[in-house]
XYZ file of C-alpha atoms in Angstrom:
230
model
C 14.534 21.193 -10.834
C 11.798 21.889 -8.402
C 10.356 18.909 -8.746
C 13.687 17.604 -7.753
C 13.749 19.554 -4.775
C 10.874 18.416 -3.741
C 11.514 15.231 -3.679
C 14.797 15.279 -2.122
C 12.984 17.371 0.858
C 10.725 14.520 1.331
C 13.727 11.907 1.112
C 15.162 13.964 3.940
C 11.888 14.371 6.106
C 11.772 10.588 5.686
C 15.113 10.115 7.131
C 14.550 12.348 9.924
C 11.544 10.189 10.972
C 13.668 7.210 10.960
C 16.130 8.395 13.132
C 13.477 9.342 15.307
C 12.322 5.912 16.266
C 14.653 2.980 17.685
C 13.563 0.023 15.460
C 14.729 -2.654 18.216
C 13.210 -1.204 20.488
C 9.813 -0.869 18.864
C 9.907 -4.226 17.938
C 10.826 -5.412 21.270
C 8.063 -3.980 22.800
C 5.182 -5.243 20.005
C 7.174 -8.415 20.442
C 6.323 -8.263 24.128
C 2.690 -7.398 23.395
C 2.190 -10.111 21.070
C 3.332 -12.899 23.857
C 1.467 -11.165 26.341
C -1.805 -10.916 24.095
C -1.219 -14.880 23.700
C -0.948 -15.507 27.173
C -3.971 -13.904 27.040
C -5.777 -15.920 24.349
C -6.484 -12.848 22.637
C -5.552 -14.363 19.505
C -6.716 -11.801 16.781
C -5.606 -8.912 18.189
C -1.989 -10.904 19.071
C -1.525 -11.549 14.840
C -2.889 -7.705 14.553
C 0.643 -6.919 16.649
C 2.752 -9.464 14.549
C 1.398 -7.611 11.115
C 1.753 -4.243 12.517
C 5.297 -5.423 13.501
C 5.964 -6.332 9.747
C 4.793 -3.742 8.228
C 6.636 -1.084 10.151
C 9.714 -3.260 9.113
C 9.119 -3.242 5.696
C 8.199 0.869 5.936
C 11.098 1.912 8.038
C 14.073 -0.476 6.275
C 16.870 0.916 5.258
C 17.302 0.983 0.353
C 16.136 2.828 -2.209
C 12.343 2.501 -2.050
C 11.545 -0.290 -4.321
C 10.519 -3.733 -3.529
C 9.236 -6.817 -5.512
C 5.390 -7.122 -6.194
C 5.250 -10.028 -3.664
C 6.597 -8.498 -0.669
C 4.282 -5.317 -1.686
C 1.225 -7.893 -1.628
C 2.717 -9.459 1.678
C 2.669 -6.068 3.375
C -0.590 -5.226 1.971
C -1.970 -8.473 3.834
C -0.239 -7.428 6.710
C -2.039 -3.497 6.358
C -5.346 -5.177 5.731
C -5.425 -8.234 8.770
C -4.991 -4.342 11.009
C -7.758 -2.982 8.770
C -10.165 -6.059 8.995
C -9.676 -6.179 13.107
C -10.482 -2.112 13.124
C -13.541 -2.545 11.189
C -15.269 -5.893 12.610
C -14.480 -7.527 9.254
C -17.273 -5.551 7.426
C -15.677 -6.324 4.012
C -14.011 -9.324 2.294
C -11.168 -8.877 0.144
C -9.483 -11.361 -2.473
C -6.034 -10.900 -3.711
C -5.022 -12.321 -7.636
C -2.215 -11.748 -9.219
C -0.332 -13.929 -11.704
C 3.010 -15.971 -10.738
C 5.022 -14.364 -13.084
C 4.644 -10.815 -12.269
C 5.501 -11.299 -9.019
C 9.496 -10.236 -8.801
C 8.830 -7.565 -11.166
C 10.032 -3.920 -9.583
C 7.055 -1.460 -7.632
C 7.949 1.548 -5.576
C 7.365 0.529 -1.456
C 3.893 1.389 -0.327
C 2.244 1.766 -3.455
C -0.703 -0.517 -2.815
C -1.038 0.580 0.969
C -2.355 4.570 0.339
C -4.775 3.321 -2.733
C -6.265 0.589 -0.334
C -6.648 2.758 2.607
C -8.264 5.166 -0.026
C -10.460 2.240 -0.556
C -11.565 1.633 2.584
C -11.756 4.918 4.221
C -13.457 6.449 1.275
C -15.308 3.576 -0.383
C -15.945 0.829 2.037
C -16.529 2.772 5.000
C -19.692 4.666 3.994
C -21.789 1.348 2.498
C -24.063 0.362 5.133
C -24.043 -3.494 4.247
C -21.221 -5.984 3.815
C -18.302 -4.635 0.856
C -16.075 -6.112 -1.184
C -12.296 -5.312 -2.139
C -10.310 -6.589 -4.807
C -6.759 -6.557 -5.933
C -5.539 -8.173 -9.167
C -1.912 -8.193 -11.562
C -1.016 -9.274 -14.780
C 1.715 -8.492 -17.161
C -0.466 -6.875 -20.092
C 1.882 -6.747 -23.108
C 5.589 -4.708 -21.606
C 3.561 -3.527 -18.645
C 2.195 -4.883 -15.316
C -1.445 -4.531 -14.465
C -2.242 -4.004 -11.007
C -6.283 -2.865 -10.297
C -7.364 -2.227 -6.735
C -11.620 -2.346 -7.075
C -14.120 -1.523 -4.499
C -18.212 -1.513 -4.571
C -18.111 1.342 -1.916
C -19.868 4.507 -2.292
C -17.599 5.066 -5.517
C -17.080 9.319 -6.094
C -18.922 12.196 -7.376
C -17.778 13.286 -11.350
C -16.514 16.750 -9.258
C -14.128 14.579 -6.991
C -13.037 12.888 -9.869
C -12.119 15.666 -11.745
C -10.040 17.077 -9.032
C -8.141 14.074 -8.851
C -7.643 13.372 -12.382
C -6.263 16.708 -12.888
C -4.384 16.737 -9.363
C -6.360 19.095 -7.214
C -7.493 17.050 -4.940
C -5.482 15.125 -2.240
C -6.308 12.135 0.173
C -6.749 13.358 3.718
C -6.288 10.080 4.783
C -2.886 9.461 4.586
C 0.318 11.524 3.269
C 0.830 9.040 0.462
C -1.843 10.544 -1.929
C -2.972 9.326 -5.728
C -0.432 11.995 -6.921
C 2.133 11.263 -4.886
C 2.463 7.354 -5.419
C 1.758 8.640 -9.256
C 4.975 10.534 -9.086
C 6.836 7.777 -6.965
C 6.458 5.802 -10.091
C 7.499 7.779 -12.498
C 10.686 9.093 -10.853
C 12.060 5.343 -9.526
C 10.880 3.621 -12.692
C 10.304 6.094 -15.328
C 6.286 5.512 -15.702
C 4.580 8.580 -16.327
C 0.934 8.515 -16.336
C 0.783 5.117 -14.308
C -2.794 5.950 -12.246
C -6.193 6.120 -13.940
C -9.397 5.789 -11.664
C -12.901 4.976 -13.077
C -15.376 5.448 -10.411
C -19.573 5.961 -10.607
C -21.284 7.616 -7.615
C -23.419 4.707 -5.546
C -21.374 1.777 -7.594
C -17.755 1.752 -6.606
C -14.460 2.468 -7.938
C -11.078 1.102 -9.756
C -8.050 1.987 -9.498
C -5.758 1.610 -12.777
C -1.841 1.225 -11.398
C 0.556 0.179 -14.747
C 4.065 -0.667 -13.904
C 7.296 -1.399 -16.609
C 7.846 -5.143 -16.664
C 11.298 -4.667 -15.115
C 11.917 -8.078 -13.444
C 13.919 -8.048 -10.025
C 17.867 -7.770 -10.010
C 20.137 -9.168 -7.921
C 21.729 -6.180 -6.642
C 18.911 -4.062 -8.189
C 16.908 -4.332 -5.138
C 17.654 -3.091 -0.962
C 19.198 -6.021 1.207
C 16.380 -6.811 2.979
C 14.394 -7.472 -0.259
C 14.788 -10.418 -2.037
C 11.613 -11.340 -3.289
C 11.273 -14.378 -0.733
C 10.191 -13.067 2.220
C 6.811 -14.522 3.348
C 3.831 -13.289 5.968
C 4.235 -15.023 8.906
């Protein structure tokens, strides 16, 4: 019942936030930055506008919280063209993940948090060039998804804490534990995160999803599994 409570407190925060920002409005004006950036033949940072643009789209829209696996990887490409601009594309990152898994259910911003976690935490402390990968498969009933980076990786005592949820990102709001419970209360997955990580070799993120394939009618309107990065 707590649990519960909690949830529907952070349902209602989430609403409040909405309602605090005009979407036309906000998309006007990046809208108007973008052309004016092209004008400009600042090219980069006009698609950085365009993807920032998209992904508040996809954040803010009005459902239930769940998307398909291919509009969560299209608004991951969108987070990580922002990311790559921010840090002077200092890492490379390759995205696989089989056809068929693709319209299978996820809860929105899943991948985001764990990739920022990634970079912010991994990444970000090498001092050479890094690497990030993100991979699916269906792997018997379940879906596969493994976000891996050759960053900094953490210490067994981080580890710990997060494996037994004591320790939260302070990166972002969207934590390990709370995508971890996102899952299980929209799709019934308990247990869905598991992290493997050695100090000075990187990390992997372990994210298994039910194979529930996409709906019609299962899903908000403004998913349905077809919408593409532009």
């Amino acid at each position: 019942e707590i649990f519960t409570e909690q949830e529907k407190e952070r349902e209602l925060e989430l609403k409040v936030l909405q309602l605090q920002i005009n979407p036309h409005f906000l998309y006007n004006t990046l809208d108007t930055l973008h052309w004016q950036m092209i004008l400009h033949k600042q090219e980069e940072s006009a698609n950085a506008v365009i993807a920032l643009s998209n992904l508040l789209r996809y954040s803010i829209s009005k459902g239930d919280g769940v998307s398909t696996i291919e509009d969560e990887l299209n608004q991951l490409e969108n987070y990580l063209t922002i990311q790559k601009l921010r840090f002077g594309n200092r890492f490379d990152v390759e995205i696989h993940c089989e056809p068929e898994i693709l319209h299978c259910l996820i809860p929105k911003l899943t991948l985001q948090p764990i990739v920022e976690n990634a970079i912010n935490h991994g990444l970000k402390g090498k001092n050479n060039y890094g690497k990030l990968e993100i991979r699916g498969r269906a792997e018997g009933d379940h879906v596969l998804i493994t976000v891996w980076d050759d960053g900094i990786g953490i210490t067994e005592e981080d580890l710990k804490k997060i494996r037994e949820n004591r320790f939260e990102s302070k990166s972002t709001g969207l934590g390990i534990k709370n995508v971890s419970d996102r899952i299980m209360l929209q799709l019934g997955m308990e247990k869905a995160i598991s992290i493997e990580s050695k100090y000075g070799m990187g990390t992997t993120v372990y994210i298994r999803l039910p194979l529930t394939a996409f709906q019609k009618g299962s899903l908000p309107s403004h998913v349905d599994g077809s919408e593409k990065l532009k």
